[in-house]
Coordinates of C-alpha atoms in Angstrom, one line a residue:
M1 CA 0.0 0.0 0.0
A2 CA 1.2 3.5 -0.8
H3 CA 0.8 5.5 2.5
P4 CA 1.8 9.1 3.1
P5 CA 5.3 9.2 4.6
S6 CA 5.7 10.0 8.2
K7 CA 6.2 13.7 9.0
S8 CA 8.5 13.0 11.9
N9 CA 11.4 12.1 9.6
P10 CA 11.4 14.5 6.7
S11 CA 14.3 14.2 4.2
R12 CA 16.8 16.9 3.6
A13 CA 15.1 18.0 0.4
E14 CA 11.9 18.2 2.2
L15 CA 13.3 20.3 5.0
Q16 CA 14.9 22.6 2.4
I17 CA 11.6 23.1 0.6
E18 CA 9.3 23.1 3.5
S19 CA 10.8 26.3 4.9
E20 CA 10.0 28.1 1.7
I21 CA 6.2 27.6 2.0
P22 CA 4.0 29.5 4.5
Q23 CA 2.0 27.1 6.8
S24 CA -1.1 29.3 7.2
H25 CA -3.0 31.9 5.3
T26 CA -4.5 35.0 6.8
S27 CA -8.2 35.5 5.9
V28 CA -9.4 38.9 4.9
R29 CA -12.3 40.2 6.9
R30 CA -14.6 42.8 5.6
P31 CA -14.8 45.9 8.0
P32 CA -18.2 46.4 9.6
S33 CA -18.5 49.7 7.8
A34 CA -17.9 48.2 4.3
G35 CA -20.7 48.7 2.0
R36 CA -22.3 51.7 3.6
A37 CA -22.7 54.5 1.1
R38 CA -21.0 57.7 1.9
G39 CA -23.2 60.5 3.3
W40 CA -26.0 58.2 4.7
S41 CA -25.5 59.3 8.3
S42 CA -28.4 61.3 9.2
P43 CA -31.6 59.7 10.7
A44 CA -33.7 60.9 7.8
R45 CA -31.4 59.3 5.3
D46 CA -31.2 56.1 7.4
R47 CA -35.0 56.0 7.3
T48 CA -34.9 56.5 3.5
H49 CA -32.3 53.8 3.2
H50 CA -34.4 51.4 5.2
R51 CA -37.4 52.0 3.0
L52 CA -35.3 51.4 0.0
R53 CA -34.0 48.2 1.4
K54 CA -37.7 47.0 2.2
K55 CA -38.7 47.9 -1.3
R56 CA -35.8 46.0 -2.9
A57 CA -36.7 43.0 -0.5
R58 CA -40.0 42.4 -2.4
P59 CA -40.2 39.3 -4.6
L60 CA -38.6 40.0 -8.0
C61 CA -40.9 37.5 -9.8
P62 CA -44.6 36.9 -9.3
V63 CA -45.9 33.5 -8.4
S64 CA -47.1 32.7 -11.8
P65 CA -45.6 34.0 -15.2
P66 CA -47.4 37.1 -16.4
S67 CA -47.2 35.9 -20.0
V68 CA -51.0 36.8 -20.3
L69 CA -50.2 40.5 -20.0
L70 CA -47.4 40.4 -22.5
P71 CA -47.6 40.6 -26.3
P72 CA -48.0 37.0 -27.8
G73 CA -44.5 37.1 -29.3
L74 CA -42.9 37.6 -25.8
Q75 CA -44.6 34.7 -24.1
V76 CA -41.8 32.3 -24.7
V77 CA -39.3 34.8 -23.4
A78 CA -41.4 35.5 -20.3
A79 CA -41.7 31.9 -19.4
S80 CA -38.0 31.4 -19.8
I81 CA -37.2 34.4 -17.5
H82 CA -39.8 33.2 -15.0
R83 CA -38.0 29.9 -14.7
C84 CA -34.7 31.6 -14.4
C85 CA -36.1 33.9 -11.7
R86 CA -37.5 30.9 -9.8
K87 CA -34.1 29.3 -9.8
T88 CA -31.8 32.4 -9.1
A89 CA -34.4 34.6 -7.2
T90 CA -32.9 37.6 -9.1
M91 CA -33.6 39.4 -12.3
S92 CA -30.4 41.5 -12.3
R93 CA -28.6 39.1 -14.6
L94 CA -31.2 39.4 -17.3
Q95 CA -30.8 42.6 -19.4
V96 CA -33.9 42.5 -21.3
R97 CA -34.6 46.2 -21.2
S98 CA -37.4 46.3 -23.4
F99 CA -39.7 45.0 -20.7
S100 CA -39.3 48.3 -18.8
S101 CA -40.9 50.3 -21.5
P102 CA -44.8 50.3 -21.3
V103 CA -45.1 50.9 -25.1
S104 CA -43.0 49.2 -27.6
S105 CA -43.3 48.5 -31.4
R106 CA -43.8 45.0 -32.6
A107 CA -40.3 45.2 -34.3
N108 CA -38.6 46.0 -30.9
D109 CA -40.5 43.1 -29.4
L110 CA -39.2 40.7 -31.9
L111 CA -35.8 42.1 -31.5
T112 CA -36.1 41.5 -27.7
E113 CA -37.3 38.0 -28.3
L114 CA -34.2 37.3 -30.4
H115 CA -32.0 38.6 -27.6
G116 CA -33.9 36.4 -25.0
H117 CA -33.5 33.2 -27.0
L118 CA -29.9 33.9 -27.6
G119 CA -29.3 34.5 -23.9
F120 CA -30.9 31.2 -23.0
G121 CA -29.1 29.3 -25.7
T122 CA -32.4 28.4 -27.6
L123 CA -32.0 30.5 -30.7
R124 CA -31.9 28.0 -33.6
P125 CA -31.0 29.3 -37.0
E126 CA -34.5 28.5 -38.2
L127 CA -36.1 30.4 -35.3
A128 CA -33.8 33.4 -35.8
H129 CA -34.7 33.7 -39.5
Q130 CA -38.5 33.4 -38.7
L131 CA -38.4 36.2 -36.1
F132 CA -36.0 38.3 -38.2
D133 CA -38.1 38.0 -41.3
E134 CA -41.2 39.1 -39.3
M135 CA -39.3 42.1 -38.0
L136 CA -38.4 43.1 -41.5
R137 CA -42.1 43.2 -42.3
Q138 CA -43.0 45.7 -39.6
P139 CA -43.8 49.3 -40.4
V140 CA -41.7 50.7 -37.6
L141 CA -38.1 50.4 -37.9
V142 CA -35.7 49.2 -35.0
S143 CA -32.8 51.5 -34.3
A144 CA -29.4 51.0 -36.0
R145 CA -27.8 50.8 -32.6
A146 CA -30.2 48.0 -31.6
L147 CA -29.6 46.1 -34.8
S148 CA -25.8 46.4 -34.4
G149 CA -26.2 45.2 -30.9
L150 CA -27.9 42.1 -32.0
F151 CA -25.1 41.3 -34.5
A152 CA -22.5 42.0 -31.8
A153 CA -24.3 39.7 -29.5
L154 CA -24.4 36.9 -32.0
A155 CA -20.7 37.4 -32.7
R156 CA -19.9 37.1 -29.0
A157 CA -22.3 34.2 -28.3
P158 CA -20.5 31.0 -27.3
P159 CA -21.5 27.7 -29.3
S160 CA -24.6 26.1 -28.0
P161 CA -26.6 23.0 -29.1
A162 CA -29.1 25.3 -30.8
C163 CA -26.5 27.6 -32.6
T164 CA -23.0 26.5 -33.1
D165 CA -21.8 29.6 -35.0
G166 CA -23.4 32.9 -34.0
S167 CA -21.1 35.0 -36.3
A168 CA -22.3 32.9 -39.4
L169 CA -25.9 33.5 -38.3
A170 CA -25.3 37.2 -38.0
I171 CA -24.1 37.4 -41.5
D172 CA -27.1 35.3 -42.8
L173 CA -29.5 37.7 -41.1
F174 CA -27.8 40.7 -42.5
N175 CA -28.0 39.1 -46.1
C176 CA -31.7 38.6 -45.5
M177 CA -32.1 42.3 -44.6
A178 CA -30.1 43.3 -47.6
R179 CA -32.3 41.2 -49.8
A180 CA -35.4 42.8 -48.4
G181 CA -34.6 46.0 -50.2
R182 CA -37.0 48.8 -49.1
R183 CA -38.4 46.6 -46.4
Q184 CA -35.1 46.3 -44.6
A185 CA -35.3 47.0 -40.7
T186 CA -32.9 49.9 -40.7
V187 CA -30.0 51.6 -42.5
P188 CA -26.6 49.9 -41.5
T189 CA -24.0 52.1 -40.0
I190 CA -20.3 52.0 -39.8
Y191 CA -20.6 50.0 -36.6
T192 CA -22.9 47.5 -38.3
Y193 CA -20.4 46.9 -41.1
S194 CA -17.4 46.8 -38.7
I195 CA -19.1 44.1 -36.6
L196 CA -20.0 42.0 -39.7
I197 CA -16.5 42.1 -41.0
E198 CA -15.4 41.0 -37.6
C199 CA -17.9 38.1 -37.9
C200 CA -16.3 37.1 -41.2
H201 CA -13.0 36.8 -39.5
R202 CA -14.5 34.8 -36.6
T203 CA -16.3 32.4 -38.9
C204 CA -13.2 32.0 -41.1
R205 CA -14.8 33.6 -44.2
P206 CA -12.4 36.4 -45.0
D207 CA -13.7 36.7 -48.6
L208 CA -17.0 37.8 -47.3
G209 CA -15.2 40.4 -45.1
L210 CA -13.7 41.9 -48.2
A211 CA -17.1 42.0 -49.8
F212 CA -18.7 43.7 -46.9
F213 CA -15.9 46.3 -46.9
G214 CA -16.5 47.0 -50.6
R215 CA -20.2 47.4 -49.9
L216 CA -19.2 49.8 -47.1
L217 CA -17.2 52.0 -49.5
K218 CA -20.1 52.1 -52.0
T219 CA -22.3 53.6 -49.2
G220 CA -20.0 56.5 -48.9
I221 CA -19.9 56.1 -45.1
P222 CA -16.6 57.2 -43.7
T223 CA -14.4 54.3 -42.4
D224 CA -12.8 54.2 -39.0
I225 CA -9.8 52.4 -37.6
I226 CA -11.8 49.5 -36.1
T227 CA -13.3 48.6 -39.5
Y228 CA -9.8 48.9 -41.2
S229 CA -8.3 46.7 -38.4
N230 CA -11.0 44.1 -39.0
L231 CA -10.3 44.3 -42.8
F232 CA -6.7 43.5 -41.9
K233 CA -7.7 40.5 -40.1
C234 CA -9.6 39.1 -43.0
L235 CA -6.6 39.9 -45.4
C236 CA -4.2 38.3 -43.1
D237 CA -6.4 35.2 -42.9
M238 CA -6.2 34.9 -46.6
K239 CA -2.4 35.0 -46.5
R240 CA -2.5 38.5 -48.0
T241 CA -0.5 40.3 -45.4
E242 CA 1.5 42.4 -47.9
E243 CA -1.7 43.7 -49.3
A244 CA -3.1 44.6 -45.9
L245 CA 0.2 46.4 -45.3
N246 CA -0.1 48.3 -48.6
V247 CA -3.6 49.5 -47.5
L248 CA -2.3 50.7 -44.2
L249 CA 0.7 52.5 -45.6
H250 CA -0.8 54.0 -48.8
R251 CA -4.6 53.9 -48.8
M252 CA -5.6 54.8 -45.3
P253 CA -5.9 58.4 -44.2
D254 CA -2.7 59.6 -42.3
D255 CA -4.6 60.2 -39.0
L256 CA -6.2 56.8 -38.8
P257 CA -3.4 54.1 -38.5
N258 CA -2.5 53.4 -34.9
V259 CA -0.6 50.7 -33.0
I260 CA -3.7 48.4 -33.0
S261 CA -3.9 48.3 -36.8
Y262 CA -0.1 47.9 -37.1
S263 CA -0.3 45.0 -34.4
V264 CA -2.7 42.9 -36.7
I265 CA 0.0 42.9 -39.4
L266 CA 2.8 42.3 -37.1
K267 CA 1.1 39.3 -35.7
S268 CA 0.4 37.9 -39.1
F269 CA 4.0 38.2 -40.2
C270 CA 5.2 36.6 -36.9
D271 CA 2.7 33.7 -37.0
N272 CA 3.8 32.9 -40.7
G273 CA 7.5 32.7 -39.8
R274 CA 8.4 36.1 -41.3
S275 CA 9.5 37.9 -38.2
Q276 CA 12.2 39.8 -40.0
L277 CA 9.4 41.6 -42.0
A278 CA 7.8 42.3 -38.8
L279 CA 10.9 43.8 -37.4
D280 CA 11.3 46.1 -40.5
L281 CA 7.7 47.3 -39.9
L282 CA 8.4 47.8 -36.3
Q283 CA 11.4 50.1 -37.1
M284 CA 9.3 52.0 -39.6
M285 CA 6.7 52.5 -36.9
A286 CA 9.3 53.9 -34.5
K287 CA 10.5 56.4 -37.1
K288 CA 7.1 57.7 -37.8
G289 CA 6.3 58.3 -34.1
A290 CA 3.2 59.8 -32.7
N291 CA 0.2 57.3 -33.1
H292 CA 2.4 54.9 -35.0
S293 CA 4.9 54.3 -32.2
P294 CA 5.1 50.6 -31.2
D295 CA 4.2 49.7 -27.7
V296 CA 5.5 46.9 -25.4
M297 CA 3.0 44.4 -26.9
S298 CA 4.3 45.2 -30.4
Y299 CA 7.8 44.5 -29.4
N300 CA 6.7 41.3 -27.6
M301 CA 5.1 40.0 -30.7
V302 CA 8.3 40.2 -32.8
I303 CA 10.5 38.9 -30.0
D304 CA 8.3 35.9 -29.5
G305 CA 8.2 35.4 -33.2
F306 CA 12.1 35.3 -33.5
F307 CA 12.2 32.8 -30.5
K308 CA 9.6 30.5 -32.3
E309 CA 11.9 30.6 -35.4
G310 CA 15.0 29.8 -33.4
E311 CA 16.5 33.3 -33.8
S312 CA 17.1 33.8 -30.1
S313 CA 20.1 36.1 -30.7
K314 CA 17.8 38.6 -32.7
A315 CA 15.1 38.3 -30.1
C316 CA 17.7 39.2 -27.3
D317 CA 19.1 42.1 -29.4
L318 CA 15.6 43.5 -29.9
F319 CA 15.0 43.2 -26.1
H320 CA 18.1 45.0 -25.2
E321 CA 17.4 47.7 -27.8
L322 CA 14.0 48.2 -26.2
M323 CA 15.6 48.6 -22.8
Q324 CA 18.1 51.1 -24.3
Q325 CA 15.2 53.2 -25.6
G326 CA 14.1 53.6 -22.0
V327 CA 11.0 51.5 -22.5
V328 CA 10.5 49.2 -19.5
P329 CA 9.0 45.9 -20.5
D330 CA 6.1 44.5 -18.4
V331 CA 6.0 41.2 -16.6
V332 CA 4.3 39.5 -19.5
M333 CA 7.0 40.4 -22.0
C334 CA 9.9 39.5 -19.5
T335 CA 8.3 36.2 -18.6
S336 CA 7.8 35.3 -22.3
I337 CA 11.5 35.9 -23.0
I338 CA 12.6 34.0 -19.9
N339 CA 10.4 31.1 -20.9
A340 CA 11.8 31.0 -24.4
L341 CA 15.5 31.2 -23.1
C342 CA 14.8 28.4 -20.7
K343 CA 13.4 26.2 -23.5
A344 CA 16.5 26.9 -25.5
R345 CA 18.4 25.8 -22.3
A346 CA 20.1 29.3 -22.2
M347 CA 19.6 29.6 -18.4
D348 CA 22.5 32.2 -17.9
K349 CA 20.7 34.6 -20.2
A350 CA 17.3 33.9 -18.6
E351 CA 18.9 34.8 -15.2
V352 CA 20.2 38.2 -16.7
V353 CA 16.7 39.0 -17.8
L354 CA 15.4 38.1 -14.4
R355 CA 17.9 40.4 -12.7
S356 CA 17.1 43.3 -15.2
M357 CA 13.4 43.1 -14.6
V358 CA 13.9 43.3 -10.9
H359 CA 16.4 46.2 -11.3
N360 CA 13.8 48.0 -13.3
G361 CA 11.1 47.5 -10.7
V362 CA 9.2 44.8 -12.6
Q363 CA 8.1 42.1 -10.0
P364 CA 8.4 38.6 -11.3
D365 CA 5.3 36.5 -10.7
V366 CA 4.9 32.8 -10.2
V367 CA 4.8 32.2 -13.9
T368 CA 8.1 33.9 -14.2
Y369 CA 9.8 31.7 -11.6
N370 CA 8.1 28.6 -12.9
S371 CA 9.7 29.1 -16.3
L372 CA 13.1 29.2 -14.8
I373 CA 12.4 26.3 -12.3
Q374 CA 11.1 24.2 -15.3
G375 CA 14.3 25.0 -17.1
Y376 CA 16.5 23.9 -14.2
S377 CA 14.3 20.8 -13.7
T378 CA 14.8 19.8 -17.4
L379 CA 18.5 20.0 -16.9
G380 CA 18.3 18.2 -13.6
Q381 CA 20.0 21.0 -11.7
L382 CA 18.4 20.6 -8.3
K383 CA 20.7 23.0 -6.5
E384 CA 19.8 25.9 -8.8
L385 CA 16.1 24.9 -8.4
A386 CA 16.3 25.0 -4.6
R387 CA 18.1 28.4 -4.8
L388 CA 15.2 29.8 -6.9
L389 CA 12.7 28.5 -4.6
K390 CA 14.3 30.6 -1.8
V391 CA 14.4 33.7 -4.0
M392 CA 10.9 33.1 -5.0
R393 CA 9.7 32.9 -1.3
S394 CA 11.8 35.9 -0.3
Q395 CA 10.0 38.0 -2.9
G396 CA 6.5 36.9 -1.5
V397 CA 5.7 34.6 -4.4
M398 CA 3.8 31.5 -3.4
P399 CA 4.8 28.3 -5.2
C400 CA 1.9 26.7 -7.1
V401 CA 1.1 23.1 -8.3
A402 CA 3.4 23.7 -11.5
T403 CA 6.2 24.6 -9.1
Y404 CA 6.0 21.4 -7.1
N405 CA 5.6 19.3 -10.3
S406 CA 8.9 20.7 -11.6
L407 CA 10.5 20.0 -8.2
M408 CA 9.3 16.4 -8.2
T409 CA 10.4 15.8 -11.7
C410 CA 13.9 17.1 -10.9
L411 CA 14.1 14.9 -7.7
C412 CA 13.1 11.8 -10.0
K413 CA 15.8 12.7 -12.4
N414 CA 18.4 12.8 -9.5
G415 CA 17.3 9.4 -8.3
R416 CA 15.5 10.8 -5.3
F417 CA 12.1 9.4 -5.9
K418 CA 11.2 8.9 -2.2
E419 CA 11.7 12.6 -1.6
A420 CA 9.5 13.4 -4.6
V421 CA 6.7 11.2 -2.9
E422 CA 7.2 13.2 0.3
I423 CA 6.6 16.5 -1.6
F424 CA 3.6 15.0 -3.3
Y425 CA 1.8 14.0 -0.1
S426 CA 2.8 17.5 1.5
M427 CA 1.1 19.5 -1.3
A428 CA -2.4 19.1 0.2
V429 CA -0.9 20.4 3.5
K430 CA 0.5 23.4 1.7
G431 CA -2.9 24.2 0.2
Q432 CA -2.0 23.0 -3.3
K433 CA -4.1 20.1 -4.7
P434 CA -2.1 17.8 -6.9
D435 CA -3.3 17.7 -10.5
V436 CA -3.1 15.0 -13.1
A437 CA 0.5 15.9 -14.0
S438 CA 1.4 15.5 -10.4
Y439 CA -0.1 11.9 -10.2
S440 CA 1.7 11.1 -13.6
I441 CA 5.0 12.0 -12.2
I442 CA 4.6 9.7 -9.2
L443 CA 3.1 6.9 -11.4
H444 CA 6.1 7.1 -13.6
G445 CA 8.3 6.8 -10.5
Y446 CA 6.5 3.8 -9.2
A447 CA 6.6 2.3 -12.7
K448 CA 10.5 2.5 -12.8
E449 CA 10.7 0.9 -9.4
G450 CA 8.2 -1.8 -10.3
S451 CA 5.8 -0.9 -7.5
L452 CA 2.6 -2.2 -9.2
V453 CA 0.5 -2.3 -6.0
D454 CA 1.5 1.3 -5.2
M455 CA 0.4 2.3 -8.7
I456 CA -3.0 0.8 -8.1
D457 CA -3.4 2.5 -4.8
L458 CA -2.5 5.8 -6.3
C459 CA -5.0 5.4 -9.0
Q460 CA -7.6 4.9 -6.3
L461 CA -6.5 8.0 -4.5
M462 CA -6.7 9.8 -7.8
A463 CA -10.4 8.8 -8.3
A464 CA -11.2 9.6 -4.7
N465 CA -9.9 13.2 -5.2
G466 CA -11.8 13.6 -8.5
V467 CA -8.7 13.8 -10.7
I468 CA -9.4 12.4 -14.1
P469 CA -6.5 10.5 -15.8
D470 CA -5.3 11.8 -19.1
L471 CA -3.7 10.1 -22.1
H472 CA -0.1 10.3 -20.5
C473 CA -1.5 8.7 -17.2
F474 CA -3.1 5.7 -19.0
N475 CA -0.1 5.2 -21.3
I476 CA 2.1 4.9 -18.1
L477 CA -0.3 2.3 -16.6
I478 CA -0.8 0.3 -19.7
A479 CA 2.8 0.1 -20.7
T480 CA 3.9 -0.8 -17.1
Y481 CA 1.5 -3.7 -16.6
A482 CA 1.9 -5.0 -20.1
E483 CA 5.8 -5.0 -19.6
Y484 CA 5.4 -7.1 -16.5
G485 CA 3.2 -9.6 -18.2
M486 CA -0.1 -8.5 -16.5
T487 CA -1.8 -8.1 -19.8
D488 CA -5.3 -8.5 -18.4
V489 CA -4.8 -5.6 -16.1
A490 CA -3.4 -3.5 -19.0
M491 CA -6.4 -4.3 -21.0
L492 CA -8.8 -3.2 -18.1
F493 CA -7.0 0.1 -18.2
F494 CA -7.4 0.3 -22.0
E495 CA -11.1 -0.3 -21.7
E496 CA -11.4 2.2 -18.9
M497 CA -9.6 4.7 -21.1
L498 CA -12.0 4.3 -23.9
K499 CA -15.1 4.5 -21.5
Q500 CA -13.7 8.0 -20.3
G501 CA -13.4 9.3 -23.7
V502 CA -9.6 9.3 -23.9
H503 CA -8.5 8.4 -27.3
P504 CA -5.5 6.1 -27.5
N505 CA -2.5 7.0 -29.6
E506 CA 0.2 4.9 -31.2
V507 CA 2.1 4.7 -27.9
T508 CA -1.0 3.1 -26.3
Y509 CA -1.5 0.7 -29.0
L510 CA 2.2 -0.2 -29.2
S511 CA 2.1 -1.1 -25.3
V512 CA -1.1 -3.2 -25.8
I513 CA 0.2 -5.1 -28.9
A514 CA 3.7 -5.7 -27.3
G515 CA 2.0 -7.1 -24.1
L516 CA -0.3 -9.3 -26.1
C517 CA 2.6 -10.6 -28.3
K518 CA 4.8 -11.2 -25.2
T519 CA 2.1 -13.5 -23.7
G520 CA 1.4 -15.4 -26.9
R521 CA -1.9 -13.8 -27.6
M522 CA -1.3 -13.2 -31.3
D523 CA -4.8 -13.2 -32.5
D524 CA -5.8 -10.5 -30.0
A525 CA -2.7 -8.6 -31.0
T526 CA -3.7 -8.8 -34.7
E527 CA -7.2 -7.6 -33.7
K528 CA -5.7 -4.7 -31.8
L529 CA -3.7 -3.8 -34.9
G530 CA -6.8 -3.8 -37.0
E531 CA -8.6 -1.6 -34.5
M532 CA -5.6 0.7 -34.5
I533 CA -5.9 1.2 -38.3
D534 CA -9.7 1.6 -38.1
R535 CA -9.4 4.4 -35.5
G536 CA -7.1 6.4 -37.9
V537 CA -3.9 5.7 -35.8
P538 CA -1.3 4.7 -38.4
P539 CA 1.1 1.9 -37.2
D540 CA 4.7 2.5 -37.6
K541 CA 7.7 0.1 -38.2
T542 CA 7.9 -0.6 -34.4
V543 CA 4.4 -2.0 -34.3
Y544 CA 5.0 -4.3 -37.3
M545 CA 8.4 -5.4 -35.9
C546 CA 6.7 -6.2 -32.6
M547 CA 4.1 -8.3 -34.5
M548 CA 6.7 -10.1 -36.6
E549 CA 8.9 -11.0 -33.5
G550 CA 5.9 -12.2 -31.7
Y551 CA 4.9 -14.6 -34.6
F552 CA 8.5 -15.9 -34.8
K553 CA 8.8 -16.3 -31.1
H554 CA 5.6 -18.5 -31.0
G555 CA 6.5 -20.6 -34.0
D556 CA 4.4 -19.0 -36.8
S557 CA 7.1 -18.1 -39.3
L558 CA 4.5 -17.8 -42.1
K559 CA 2.7 -15.0 -40.4
A560 CA 6.0 -13.3 -39.5
K561 CA 7.0 -13.3 -43.2
E562 CA 3.6 -11.8 -44.1
F563 CA 4.5 -8.9 -41.9
I564 CA 7.9 -8.6 -43.4
T565 CA 6.4 -8.4 -46.9
K566 CA 3.9 -5.7 -45.6
M567 CA 6.8 -3.7 -44.3
K568 CA 8.6 -4.0 -47.6
N569 CA 5.5 -3.1 -49.8
K570 CA 4.2 -0.2 -47.7
D571 CA 6.1 3.0 -47.0
I572 CA 5.7 2.7 -43.1
P573 CA 7.4 5.5 -41.2
H574 CA 9.4 4.9 -38.1
R575 CA 8.3 6.5 -34.9
S576 CA 11.3 8.9 -34.8
Q577 CA 10.2 10.2 -38.4
K578 CA 6.9 11.2 -37.0
G579 CA 8.4 13.2 -34.3
N580 CA 7.3 10.9 -31.4

């Protein structure tokens, strides 16, 4: 059984780390006077305040839904609101403002009903078209602001079973309005077109965004920077970044471009591995000055782009250039640079950036320290990791689960697995609940030691704490039990994996097939190979070699030769060629 280690005999690493973590937390109490509005001190005002409180204490929703008193089109919305009020006992979350108006047009009522269904996630495209078409037939127009608000709400709406793409629905509704001709609900404004172009970007239809922009130009409505920025997003989506840059530099009024419009193009260059062009544009922005001057986020995009392309020297040069210009980078930018340097194993340069940000008054946060700790953990440098933990605590930064995971990984790499287990069981005491990565680290340690019973106990603890295993966890369990000849247990974990909706990869299938071949269950191994192919997981040479060796080992040389022929006739990649 895997029991928590005794606290009476902590290890040296435990003692070293324990001192860095505070043992208690001070709760923040609200002062008795908090919440009292200023100026409410006289008796008269106290009585008024008391009356207001009594008035607010009345029920916010009647006993039965007042759908009879509402127009017929609003009965569905009223019933939904009534159910919501019964559940939450508040109506403050529902912003259906049209109910507050005693007199409203039928068009506004239909618009309100559209908002209501959208808010409750019941707006199906068919229903939306039905209500919108009826709204177009009304003699009284809705305001342009209200119509733009509907399109904006659709663009921001999260996917739901009723409507999976609100942006696409907004575009369809506008096209219905455009086809209505003189019966259209209202005249679109610059805000309407800007929202629609943004919808085209969100729904991955940049070609429609360009069409909307062309329609906007025909109306003669003056364009603004937001509309141009949304146009640039569509052009960049179509890999036409140079065209977007040409519009920005030569076709926009000089007073319109700002750092936001430039940032769209900078990001597109960097995302497509063209950070040098982004740097050229950045330098052009700096020369123009005024509204064109790049900000910290602009520099951060280009620096991050250089790191992604492996140009760490250019990234560091740009960072130092930024510092020389007197621009103090924020914690996000510094953390991004430190993280990239740590991934490149340039820990000395990462430490220089850490010292410079502290010198400039930028306080590192837990993400900053975790990047460095993860870097030292990858290199197995436990002493440097412990030093950073001390610095981290001295700056008042509390270690989190990711910090402990890096520490446990480093301890395991240094052959100090027992101390990693101590850290694992002490996490809950420190107020940090282990996550699935924490369990995977300890599971892997038990697997290397062959502690199969402890692995089962840890799985039970994992389930008791409500932590759901991921693919990495299942792969560790399946590979370990299959390696030790306990194929039935490995298959149980494989079946549980499928029940929980975790999709096996080629590592999973290789472990299962290898275990079945090892125990002579070649028919089952062949069945799993077929299942692997049916699920769209392509087997590599390692899988075929495993099958071939299994048949040779158990005396079926004909089947073994069949797999040799398959390997020769098919261009089957090796695992290393697929980046695994």
